[in-house]
mmCIF file of C-alpha atoms in Angstrom:
data_model
loop_
_atom_site.group_PDB
_atom_site.id
_atom_site.type_symbol
_atom_site.label_atom_id
_atom_site.label_comp_id
_atom_site.label_asym_id
_atom_site.label_seq_id
_atom_site.Cartn_x
_atom_site.Cartn_y
_atom_site.Cartn_z
ATOM 1 C CA MET A 9 8.783 -39.753 103.985
ATOM 2 C CA ASN A 10 9.503 -38.961 107.606
ATOM 3 C CA ILE A 11 8.855 -35.503 109.552
ATOM 4 C CA GLN A 12 12.503 -34.256 108.961
ATOM 5 C CA LYS A 13 12.514 -34.938 105.033
ATOM 6 C CA LEU A 14 8.869 -33.523 104.938
ATOM 7 C CA GLU A 15 10.304 -30.136 106.704
ATOM 8 C CA ILE A 16 13.121 -29.679 104.483
ATOM 9 C CA LEU A 17 11.250 -30.272 101.664
ATOM 10 C CA LEU A 18 8.317 -27.987 102.368
ATOM 11 C CA THR A 19 11.031 -25.395 103.309
ATOM 12 C CA PHE A 20 12.398 -25.350 99.758
ATOM 13 C CA ILE A 21 9.167 -25.407 98.332
ATOM 14 C CA LEU A 22 8.288 -22.365 100.152
ATOM 15 C CA LEU A 23 11.675 -20.561 98.965
ATOM 16 C CA LEU A 24 10.986 -21.301 95.320
ATOM 17 C CA LEU A 25 7.139 -20.283 95.493
ATOM 18 C CA SER A 26 8.200 -17.186 96.976
ATOM 19 C CA ALA A 27 10.895 -16.400 94.483
ATOM 20 C CA ILE A 28 8.310 -16.785 91.700
ATOM 21 C CA SER A 29 6.082 -13.426 92.302
ATOM 22 C CA PRO A 30 9.191 -11.096 92.026
ATOM 23 C CA ASN A 31 10.594 -12.726 89.165
ATOM 24 C CA LEU A 32 7.303 -12.420 86.977
ATOM 25 C CA PHE A 33 7.425 -8.487 86.579
ATOM 26 C CA VAL A 34 11.326 -9.096 85.212
ATOM 27 C CA ILE A 35 10.097 -12.166 82.722
ATOM 28 C CA ALA A 36 7.334 -10.057 81.573
ATOM 29 C CA GLN A 37 9.586 -7.001 80.897
ATOM 30 C CA ALA A 38 12.285 -8.899 79.070
ATOM 31 C CA GLY A 39 9.295 -9.548 76.749
ATOM 32 C CA ILE A 40 9.164 -13.422 77.329
ATOM 33 C CA ALA A 41 5.420 -13.340 78.438
ATOM 34 C CA GLN A 42 2.677 -10.777 79.242
ATOM 35 C CA LEU A 43 2.336 -10.302 82.887
ATOM 36 C CA SER A 44 -1.425 -10.733 82.716
ATOM 37 C CA SER A 45 -1.034 -14.298 81.392
ATOM 38 C CA LEU A 46 1.951 -14.843 83.875
ATOM 39 C CA ALA A 47 -0.247 -13.702 86.995
ATOM 40 C CA PHE A 48 -2.854 -16.455 86.204
ATOM 41 C CA LYS A 49 -0.345 -19.109 85.093
ATOM 42 C CA PHE A 50 1.997 -18.504 87.917
ATOM 43 C CA LEU A 51 1.384 -15.593 90.512
ATOM 44 C CA ILE A 52 -2.233 -16.899 91.765
ATOM 45 C CA PRO A 53 -0.778 -20.330 91.998
ATOM 46 C CA SER A 54 2.168 -19.410 93.707
ATOM 47 C CA VAL A 55 0.097 -17.427 96.422
ATOM 48 C CA THR A 56 -2.469 -19.901 96.805
ATOM 49 C CA LEU A 57 0.281 -22.947 97.250
ATOM 50 C CA ILE A 58 2.262 -20.535 99.816
ATOM 51 C CA PHE A 59 -1.120 -20.212 102.021
ATOM 52 C CA ILE A 60 -2.106 -23.935 101.392
ATOM 53 C CA ILE A 61 1.695 -24.983 102.868
ATOM 54 C CA ILE A 62 1.127 -22.607 105.828
ATOM 55 C CA LEU A 63 -2.155 -24.472 106.455
ATOM 56 C CA ILE A 64 -0.534 -27.658 106.034
ATOM 57 C CA LEU A 65 2.507 -26.937 108.135
ATOM 58 C CA LYS A 66 0.206 -25.515 110.835
ATOM 59 C CA ILE A 67 -1.995 -28.895 110.852
ATOM 60 C CA PHE A 68 1.287 -31.040 111.013
ATOM 61 C CA LYS A 69 2.536 -28.671 113.909
ATOM 62 C CA TYR A 70 5.666 -27.291 112.172
ATOM 63 C CA THR A 71 5.313 -24.122 114.379
ATOM 64 C CA GLU A 72 8.906 -22.596 113.667
ATOM 65 C CA LEU A 73 8.409 -22.951 110.062
ATOM 66 C CA VAL A 74 4.846 -21.489 110.355
ATOM 67 C CA ARG A 75 6.084 -18.707 112.516
ATOM 68 C CA LEU A 76 9.117 -18.111 109.993
ATOM 69 C CA THR A 77 6.716 -17.639 106.877
ATOM 70 C CA VAL A 78 4.090 -15.891 108.598
ATOM 71 C CA THR A 79 6.422 -13.341 110.292
ATOM 72 C CA GLY A 80 8.047 -13.054 106.891
ATOM 73 C CA ILE A 81 4.925 -12.094 105.546
ATOM 74 C CA ILE A 82 4.253 -9.381 107.930
ATOM 75 C CA ALA A 83 7.378 -8.318 107.956
ATOM 76 C CA GLY A 84 7.687 -8.116 104.426
ATOM 77 C CA LEU A 85 4.422 -5.922 104.123
ATOM 78 C CA ILE A 86 5.579 -3.589 106.651
ATOM 79 C CA ALA A 87 9.308 -3.009 105.379
ATOM 80 C CA THR A 88 7.667 -2.419 101.797
ATOM 81 C CA VAL A 89 6.076 0.579 103.583
ATOM 82 C CA ALA A 90 9.931 1.917 104.491
ATOM 83 C CA LEU A 91 10.801 1.114 100.871
ATOM 84 C CA GLU A 92 7.752 3.159 99.547
ATOM 85 C CA ILE A 93 8.758 6.565 101.893
ATOM 86 C CA PHE A 94 12.064 6.702 99.638
ATOM 87 C CA ARG A 95 10.406 5.394 96.453
ATOM 88 C CA GLU A 96 7.545 7.494 96.288
ATOM 89 C CA SER A 97 9.264 10.734 97.490
ATOM 90 C CA GLY A 98 11.564 10.113 94.863
ATOM 91 C CA PHE A 99 9.279 9.940 92.331
ATOM 92 C CA ARG A 100 7.478 13.193 93.455
ATOM 93 C CA LEU A 101 10.853 14.870 93.508
ATOM 94 C CA GLY A 102 11.603 13.725 90.129
ATOM 95 C CA THR A 103 14.424 11.060 90.696
ATOM 96 C CA MET A 104 12.392 8.277 89.567
ATOM 97 C CA PRO A 105 11.151 8.006 85.948
ATOM 98 C CA GLY A 106 7.670 6.679 86.809
ATOM 99 C CA GLU A 107 5.425 4.951 89.124
ATOM 100 C CA LEU A 108 6.138 1.286 88.790
ATOM 101 C CA PRO A 109 3.343 0.135 91.030
ATOM 102 C CA ARG A 110 0.985 1.800 88.430
ATOM 103 C CA LEU A 111 2.815 0.135 85.721
ATOM 104 C CA MET A 112 2.632 -3.051 87.283
ATOM 105 C CA GLY A 113 -1.266 -2.843 87.608
ATOM 106 C CA VAL A 114 -1.816 -1.684 83.810
ATOM 107 C CA LEU A 115 0.371 -4.605 82.883
ATOM 108 C CA LEU A 116 -1.336 -7.134 85.114
ATOM 109 C CA LEU A 117 -4.682 -6.306 84.012
ATOM 110 C CA ASN A 118 -3.571 -6.028 80.558
ATOM 111 C CA GLN A 119 -4.858 -2.258 79.909
ATOM 112 C CA PHE A 120 -1.821 -0.350 79.024
ATOM 113 C CA SER A 121 -3.495 1.221 76.290
ATOM 114 C CA SER A 122 -6.322 2.687 78.146
ATOM 115 C CA GLY A 123 -3.962 3.504 81.039
ATOM 116 C CA PRO A 124 -4.283 3.147 84.546
ATOM 117 C CA ASP A 125 -7.511 3.317 86.726
ATOM 118 C CA ALA A 126 -8.491 2.531 90.492
ATOM 119 C CA LEU A 127 -8.872 -1.278 89.655
ATOM 120 C CA SER A 128 -5.272 -1.360 87.752
ATOM 121 C CA ASP A 129 -3.770 0.626 90.576
ATOM 122 C CA ALA A 130 -5.242 -1.391 93.331
ATOM 123 C CA ALA A 131 -3.811 -4.644 91.580
ATOM 124 C CA GLY A 132 -0.249 -3.000 91.216
ATOM 125 C CA TRP A 133 -0.074 -1.864 94.701
ATOM 126 C CA VAL A 134 -1.123 -5.330 95.963
ATOM 127 C CA TYR A 135 1.250 -7.104 93.487
ATOM 128 C CA HIS A 136 4.108 -4.449 94.785
ATOM 129 C CA PHE A 137 3.369 -5.242 98.356
ATOM 130 C CA TRP A 138 3.351 -9.074 97.691
ATOM 131 C CA ASN A 139 6.704 -8.699 96.184
ATOM 132 C CA GLY A 140 7.497 -7.351 99.522
ATOM 133 C CA ALA A 141 6.202 -10.077 101.452
ATOM 134 C CA ALA A 142 7.602 -12.534 99.059
ATOM 135 C CA PHE A 143 11.380 -11.372 99.792
ATOM 136 C CA GLY A 144 9.994 -11.149 103.341
ATOM 137 C CA ILE A 145 9.454 -14.841 103.452
ATOM 138 C CA ILE A 146 12.886 -15.885 101.598
ATOM 139 C CA PHE A 147 14.898 -13.766 104.169
ATOM 140 C CA SER A 148 12.554 -14.854 107.045
ATOM 141 C CA LEU A 149 13.418 -18.410 105.990
ATOM 142 C CA LEU A 150 17.036 -18.030 105.249
ATOM 143 C CA PHE A 151 18.027 -16.158 108.176
ATOM 144 C CA GLY A 152 15.619 -16.540 111.129
ATOM 145 C CA GLN A 153 16.473 -14.107 113.818
ATOM 146 C CA SER A 154 18.411 -11.899 111.621
ATOM 147 C CA LYS A 155 20.885 -9.466 112.090
ATOM 148 C CA ALA A 156 20.633 -5.854 110.783
ATOM 149 C CA TRP A 157 23.751 -6.232 108.312
ATOM 150 C CA GLN A 158 22.087 -9.255 106.751
ATOM 151 C CA GLY A 159 19.177 -7.151 106.028
ATOM 152 C CA ILE A 160 20.928 -4.293 104.561
ATOM 153 C CA LEU A 161 22.802 -6.458 102.399
ATOM 154 C CA PHE A 162 19.521 -8.683 101.441
ATOM 155 C CA GLY A 163 18.034 -5.185 100.468
ATOM 156 C CA LEU A 164 21.195 -4.082 98.124
ATOM 157 C CA LEU A 165 21.270 -7.029 96.555
ATOM 158 C CA ILE A 166 17.501 -6.736 95.804
ATOM 159 C CA GLY A 167 18.137 -3.298 94.850
ATOM 160 C CA ILE A 168 21.154 -4.268 92.593
ATOM 161 C CA GLY A 169 19.165 -7.495 90.903
ATOM 162 C CA PHE A 170 16.636 -4.661 90.499
ATOM 163 C CA MET A 171 18.677 -2.134 88.488
ATOM 164 C CA MET A 172 20.352 -4.787 86.429
ATOM 165 C CA SER A 173 17.395 -6.278 85.182
ATOM 166 C CA PRO A 174 15.017 -6.047 82.412
ATOM 167 C CA VAL A 175 12.706 -3.493 83.891
ATOM 168 C CA VAL A 176 15.072 -1.116 84.422
ATOM 169 C CA LYS A 177 16.445 -1.508 80.376
ATOM 170 C CA SER A 178 12.584 -1.377 79.534
ATOM 171 C CA LEU A 179 12.214 1.998 81.014
ATOM 172 C CA GLY A 180 14.876 3.064 78.563
ATOM 173 C CA ILE A 181 17.228 4.491 81.444
ATOM 174 C CA GLY A 182 19.903 2.104 81.036
ATOM 175 C CA LEU A 183 21.694 -0.281 83.271
ATOM 176 C CA PHE A 184 21.581 1.356 86.885
ATOM 177 C CA GLY A 185 19.676 3.976 85.199
ATOM 178 C CA PHE A 186 22.637 5.878 84.412
ATOM 179 C CA GLU A 187 21.096 7.338 81.355
ATOM 180 C CA PHE A 188 18.402 9.156 83.336
ATOM 181 C CA LYS A 189 18.902 12.844 84.309
ATOM 182 C CA ASN A 190 22.527 13.226 85.930
ATOM 183 C CA GLY A 191 23.110 9.574 85.984
ATOM 184 C CA TYR A 192 22.954 9.224 89.881
ATOM 185 C CA GLU A 193 19.584 9.864 90.759
ATOM 186 C CA PHE A 194 17.656 6.837 89.998
ATOM 187 C CA ALA A 195 20.199 4.884 91.395
ATOM 188 C CA THR A 196 20.588 6.523 94.796
ATOM 189 C CA THR A 197 16.767 6.440 95.223
ATOM 190 C CA VAL A 198 16.765 2.708 94.263
ATOM 191 C CA THR A 199 19.319 2.027 96.579
ATOM 192 C CA LEU A 200 18.187 3.994 99.516
ATOM 193 C CA ALA A 201 14.830 2.460 99.051
ATOM 194 C CA HIS A 202 15.950 -1.071 99.286
ATOM 195 C CA VAL A 203 18.442 -0.554 102.227
ATOM 196 C CA ALA A 204 15.243 0.949 104.246
ATOM 197 C CA TYR A 205 13.517 -2.096 102.998
ATOM 198 C CA GLY A 206 16.206 -4.461 104.165
ATOM 199 C CA PHE A 207 17.191 -2.590 107.286
ATOM 200 C CA ALA A 208 13.184 -2.648 108.165
ATOM 201 C CA LEU A 209 12.841 -6.475 107.573
ATOM 202 C CA SER A 210 15.775 -7.360 109.622
ATOM 203 C CA PHE A 211 14.619 -5.064 112.633
ATOM 204 C CA LEU A 212 11.367 -6.491 112.576
ATOM 205 C CA LEU A 213 12.406 -10.198 112.181
ATOM 206 C CA ARG A 214 14.873 -9.726 114.771
ATOM 207 C CA ARG A 215 12.070 -9.093 117.154
ATOM 208 C CA PHE A 216 9.530 -11.760 115.410
ATOM 209 C CA ASN A 217 12.045 -14.299 115.158
ATOM 210 C CA LYS A 218 13.677 -14.679 118.679
ATOM 211 C CA ARG A 219 15.616 -17.527 118.975
ATOM 212 C CA ILE A 220 15.064 -19.220 115.489
ATOM 213 C CA PRO A 221 18.608 -19.904 113.926
ATOM 214 C CA ASN A 222 19.506 -19.476 110.214
ATOM 215 C CA ILE A 223 18.479 -22.088 107.864
ATOM 216 C CA TRP A 224 21.753 -23.826 108.114
ATOM 217 C CA LEU A 225 21.785 -24.151 111.730
ATOM 218 C CA ARG A 226 17.967 -25.195 111.599
ATOM 219 C CA LEU A 227 18.166 -27.963 108.990
ATOM 220 C CA LYS A 228 21.617 -29.357 109.553
ATOM 221 C CA PRO A 229 20.848 -31.970 111.963
ATOM 222 C CA SER A 230 18.136 -33.299 109.574
ATOM 223 C CA LEU A 231 20.472 -33.110 106.698
ATOM 224 C CA LEU A 232 23.072 -34.860 108.401
ATOM 225 C CA ASN A 233 20.777 -37.577 109.998
ATOM 226 C CA ASN A 234 19.686 -38.343 106.561
ATOM 227 C CA TYR A 235 22.919 -38.344 104.961
ATOM 228 C CA ILE A 236 24.210 -40.896 107.702
ATOM 229 C CA MET B 19 30.016 17.017 19.951
ATOM 230 C CA LYS B 20 31.707 15.940 23.044
ATOM 231 C CA TYR B 21 30.465 19.314 24.870
ATOM 232 C CA PHE B 22 26.866 18.621 23.949
ATOM 233 C CA LYS B 23 27.191 15.195 25.260
ATOM 234 C CA SER B 24 28.291 16.224 28.647
ATOM 235 C CA LYS B 25 25.926 18.917 28.797
ATOM 236 C CA ILE B 26 22.937 16.404 28.076
ATOM 237 C CA LEU B 27 24.142 14.201 30.674
ATOM 238 C CA GLY B 28 24.553 17.158 33.204
ATOM 239 C CA LEU B 29 20.937 18.134 32.491
ATOM 240 C CA ALA B 30 19.580 14.530 32.531
ATOM 241 C CA PHE B 31 21.501 14.057 36.130
ATOM 242 C CA ILE B 32 19.775 17.362 37.545
ATOM 243 C CA ALA B 33 16.352 16.140 36.103
ATOM 244 C CA THR B 34 16.801 13.065 37.881
ATOM 245 C CA SER B 35 17.782 14.669 41.083
ATOM 246 C CA LEU B 36 14.370 16.986 40.805
ATOM 247 C CA LEU B 37 12.326 14.415 40.010
ATOM 248 C CA SER B 38 13.395 11.978 43.275
ATOM 249 C CA VAL B 39 13.232 15.244 45.336
ATOM 250 C CA LEU B 40 9.892 15.592 44.078
ATOM 251 C CA ASN B 41 8.573 12.208 44.348
ATOM 252 C CA ALA B 42 10.135 12.142 48.019
ATOM 253 C CA ASN B 43 7.584 15.181 48.902
ATOM 254 C CA ALA B 44 4.966 13.520 47.152
ATOM 255 C CA GLN B 45 5.443 10.696 49.295
ATOM 256 C CA GLN B 46 5.371 12.576 52.968
ATOM 257 C CA ALA B 47 2.178 11.710 54.716
ATOM 258 C CA LYS B 48 0.058 14.889 54.794
ATOM 259 C CA LEU B 49 -0.494 15.968 58.502
ATOM 260 C CA ILE B 50 -3.942 17.474 59.176
ATOM 261 C CA THR B 51 -4.888 19.432 62.170
ATOM 262 C CA VAL B 52 -8.189 20.466 63.165
ATOM 263 C CA LYS B 53 -9.195 23.047 65.944
ATOM 264 C CA SER B 54 -12.050 21.788 67.636
ATOM 265 C CA VAL B 55 -14.613 24.034 69.260
ATOM 266 C CA LYS B 56 -15.370 21.627 71.853
ATOM 267 C CA SER B 57 -13.606 20.373 74.989
ATOM 268 C CA PHE B 58 -10.995 17.757 74.985
ATOM 269 C CA GLU B 59 -13.505 15.197 76.682
ATOM 270 C CA MET B 60 -16.110 16.136 74.390
ATOM 271 C CA THR B 61 -14.329 15.997 71.257
ATOM 272 C CA VAL B 62 -13.171 12.266 72.154
ATOM 273 C CA GLU B 63 -16.801 11.188 72.742
ATOM 274 C CA GLY B 64 -17.733 12.766 69.621
ATOM 275 C CA ILE B 65 -15.410 11.269 67.551
ATOM 276 C CA LYS B 66 -16.104 7.625 69.239
ATOM 277 C CA LYS B 67 -20.067 8.456 68.557
ATOM 278 C CA GLY B 68 -19.306 9.799 65.018
ATOM 279 C CA VAL B 69 -17.150 6.933 63.890
ATOM 280 C CA ALA B 70 -20.243 4.624 63.607
ATOM 281 C CA ASP B 71 -21.963 7.068 61.248
ATOM 282 C CA ALA B 72 -19.100 7.317 59.242
ATOM 283 C CA GLY B 73 -19.387 3.670 58.745
ATOM 284 C CA MET B 74 -16.284 2.556 60.901
ATOM 285 C CA MET B 75 -15.873 1.470 64.234
ATOM 286 C CA VAL B 76 -13.150 2.236 67.121
ATOM 287 C CA LEU B 77 -10.802 -0.530 66.991
ATOM 288 C CA ALA B 78 -8.230 0.469 69.957
ATOM 289 C CA GLU B 79 -7.684 3.489 72.006
ATOM 290 C CA ILE B 80 -4.493 4.812 73.317
ATOM 291 C CA ASN B 81 -5.172 7.274 76.345
ATOM 292 C CA HIS B 82 -1.439 9.099 76.374
ATOM 293 C CA GLY B 83 -2.825 11.409 79.183
ATOM 294 C CA LYS B 84 -3.509 8.208 81.449
ATOM 295 C CA ILE B 85 -0.604 6.397 80.522
ATOM 296 C CA LEU B 86 1.657 9.067 80.821
ATOM 297 C CA SER B 87 0.234 9.995 84.279
ATOM 298 C CA MET B 88 2.667 7.104 85.658
ATOM 299 C CA THR B 89 5.492 9.316 84.662
ATOM 300 C CA GLY B 90 3.954 12.310 86.879
ATOM 301 C CA LEU B 91 3.014 14.180 83.414
ATOM 302 C CA THR B 92 -0.440 15.692 83.257
ATOM 303 C CA ILE B 93 -1.770 16.093 79.854
ATOM 304 C CA ASN B 94 -4.861 15.768 77.764
ATOM 305 C CA ALA B 95 -4.402 13.518 74.722
ATOM 306 C CA GLU B 96 -5.764 10.247 73.453
ATOM 307 C CA SER B 97 -5.386 8.342 69.897
ATOM 308 C CA ILE B 98 -8.197 6.551 68.780
ATOM 309 C CA PHE B 99 -7.818 3.786 65.821
ATOM 310 C CA ILE B 100 -10.580 3.497 63.535
ATOM 311 C CA GLY B 101 -11.340 1.339 60.684
ATOM 312 C CA ASN B 102 -13.896 -1.240 59.290
ATOM 313 C CA PRO B 103 -12.857 -4.978 58.791
ATOM 314 C CA ASN B 104 -14.602 -4.934 55.419
ATOM 315 C CA VAL B 105 -12.632 -2.172 54.326
ATOM 316 C CA GLY B 106 -9.676 -3.873 55.841
ATOM 317 C CA LYS B 107 -10.107 -6.879 53.907
ATOM 318 C CA ASP B 108 -10.432 -4.855 50.531
ATOM 319 C CA ALA B 109 -7.020 -3.035 51.468
ATOM 320 C CA PHE B 110 -5.329 -6.113 52.526
ATOM 321 C CA SER B 111 -6.556 -8.219 49.347
ATOM 322 C CA ASP B 112 -4.539 -5.583 47.562
ATOM 323 C CA ASN B 113 -1.553 -5.221 49.525
ATOM 324 C CA MET B 114 -0.556 -7.193 52.213
ATOM 325 C CA ALA B 115 1.919 -4.340 53.616
ATOM 326 C CA VAL B 116 -1.049 -1.640 54.395
ATOM 327 C CA GLY B 117 -1.068 -2.919 58.225
ATOM 328 C CA LEU B 118 1.317 0.130 58.690
ATOM 329 C CA ALA B 119 -1.554 2.520 57.706
ATOM 330 C CA ILE B 120 -4.863 0.907 58.626
ATOM 331 C CA PRO B 121 -6.442 1.039 61.033
ATOM 332 C CA LEU B 122 -6.545 5.029 60.832
ATOM 333 C CA ARG B 123 -5.178 6.971 63.848
ATOM 334 C CA ILE B 124 -6.775 9.985 64.999
ATOM 335 C CA ASN B 125 -5.179 11.966 67.426
ATOM 336 C CA VAL B 126 -6.805 14.239 69.905
ATOM 337 C CA TYR B 127 -5.011 16.594 72.173
ATOM 338 C CA GLU B 128 -5.479 19.828 74.188
ATOM 339 C CA GLU B 129 -2.708 22.732 74.360
ATOM 340 C CA LYS B 130 -3.216 25.989 76.118
ATOM 341 C CA ARG B 131 -7.153 24.607 76.803
ATOM 342 C CA VAL B 132 -7.697 24.263 73.165
ATOM 343 C CA THR B 133 -8.552 21.086 71.611
ATOM 344 C CA TYR B 134 -6.852 19.884 68.312
ATOM 345 C CA ILE B 135 -7.445 16.653 66.257
ATOM 346 C CA ASN B 136 -4.904 15.738 63.966
ATOM 347 C CA TYR B 137 -4.074 12.685 61.629
ATOM 348 C CA PHE B 138 -2.249 11.906 58.681
ATOM 349 C CA ALA B 139 -4.488 11.893 55.389
ATOM 350 C CA PRO B 140 -5.200 8.455 54.713
ATOM 351 C CA SER B 141 -4.568 8.766 51.077
ATOM 352 C CA SER B 142 -1.469 9.970 51.559
ATOM 353 C CA GLU B 143 -0.421 7.668 54.002
ATOM 354 C CA LEU B 144 -1.852 4.618 51.845
ATOM 355 C CA GLY B 145 -0.060 6.157 48.936
ATOM 356 C CA TYR B 146 3.380 4.451 50.114
ATOM 357 C CA PHE B 147 1.666 1.178 49.207
ATOM 358 C CA LYS B 148 1.106 -0.037 45.635
ATOM 359 C CA GLY B 149 -2.272 -1.249 44.322
ATOM 360 C CA ASP B 150 -5.236 0.494 42.633
ATOM 361 C CA LYS B 151 -7.796 -0.593 45.307
ATOM 362 C CA VAL B 152 -5.464 0.683 48.275
ATOM 363 C CA LYS B 153 -5.406 4.187 46.587
ATOM 364 C CA MET B 154 -8.945 4.273 45.975
ATOM 365 C CA ILE B 155 -9.461 3.187 49.622
ATOM 366 C CA GLY B 156 -7.399 6.154 50.718
ATOM 367 C CA GLN B 157 -9.199 8.700 49.018
ATOM 368 C CA GLU B 158 -12.704 7.182 50.493
ATOM 369 C CA LEU B 159 -11.251 7.661 53.548
ATOM 370 C CA ASP B 160 -10.125 11.121 53.428
ATOM 371 C CA LYS B 161 -13.490 12.198 52.760
ATOM 372 C CA LYS B 162 -14.915 10.081 55.636
ATOM 373 C CA ILE B 163 -12.259 11.548 58.152
ATOM 374 C CA SER B 164 -12.642 14.921 56.727
ATOM 375 C CA MET B 165 -16.351 14.559 57.255
ATOM 376 C CA LEU B 166 -16.060 13.468 60.779
ATOM 377 C CA THR B 167 -13.441 15.922 62.030
ATOM 378 C CA GLY B 168 -15.050 18.555 60.293
ATOM 379 C CA MET B 169 -18.287 18.239 63.020
ATOM 380 C CA PHE B 170 -15.989 19.691 65.596
ATOM 381 C CA GLU B 171 -14.691 22.855 63.567
ATOM 382 C CA ARG B 172 -18.346 24.187 63.621
#
């Protein structure tokens, strides 16, 4: 396998691995499997593999790809703080039905019946922030030095996807949370939180990924060369 | 003759309706609430310890207070599921459907700084199920739970 082909392959593997974590919560809430077992089978291996691939990329001197992945993780983590400002405020003001990171924690450690404790809270928050980092990797790999509108759109899409997912259905508040309170509080909070996340992500990656174009421009020469 | 026939039929209808109402009432699970003289925490701990003396064990716990803290509600409430595998074996051997009523559920909650213990009388819950052994187990469990919760009334 030549170097160009390996770069394309590793980029797609990174995208695939990053998409695993956020989807596990959705799968669990759809009743397909328990989050605790999914964490062992998919979450931990996917996170481990991402870091192994970063190491491989570093060894083979794929500096651009390493930079995109690492900056994606960092920007994703910071952007989750921006999301949290809205989500946590919303929860305290009563516009959110529950503390999702705490719920994630008890589901991850399979201790719903005994309720959350310090360990499950820690697990839930780590998982929540890792999801932010995972979306950060995806965005960074796709857009490189991104623009604000791309980030806002990305955040909006995540928010809409979340509000249509089994997670929200399982909270018993209906699609988009229309059955919660007056029907608009949940959707407004989630939308604002995800727009804040997307904007923060693009704002940071605009600086972190200077002069790195989007995935199409990056991989086009390799793809065309291989095709010809 | 026709008059008497319709009278008898009418009486029979009323009697059947009355019986079905009485039967439905008899089938309702009997809720028992005990006011505990101890604090919420001490009552929960006491029940867990007392369960062994009653020849049973704690099979599961649901901490409603902690679970609901995820929604922002602060309360003290916990359900304790108690049972004994050997008693369960007897009950299930007699009627496979009894899983709805066993293990027994004891609920402890705090309201206006007063702790309460409530549960459905096992005999009334198990009364829904056919089987002599099941009914006998229900009555025995009534006594055990009454003794267990009675410790907190004093």
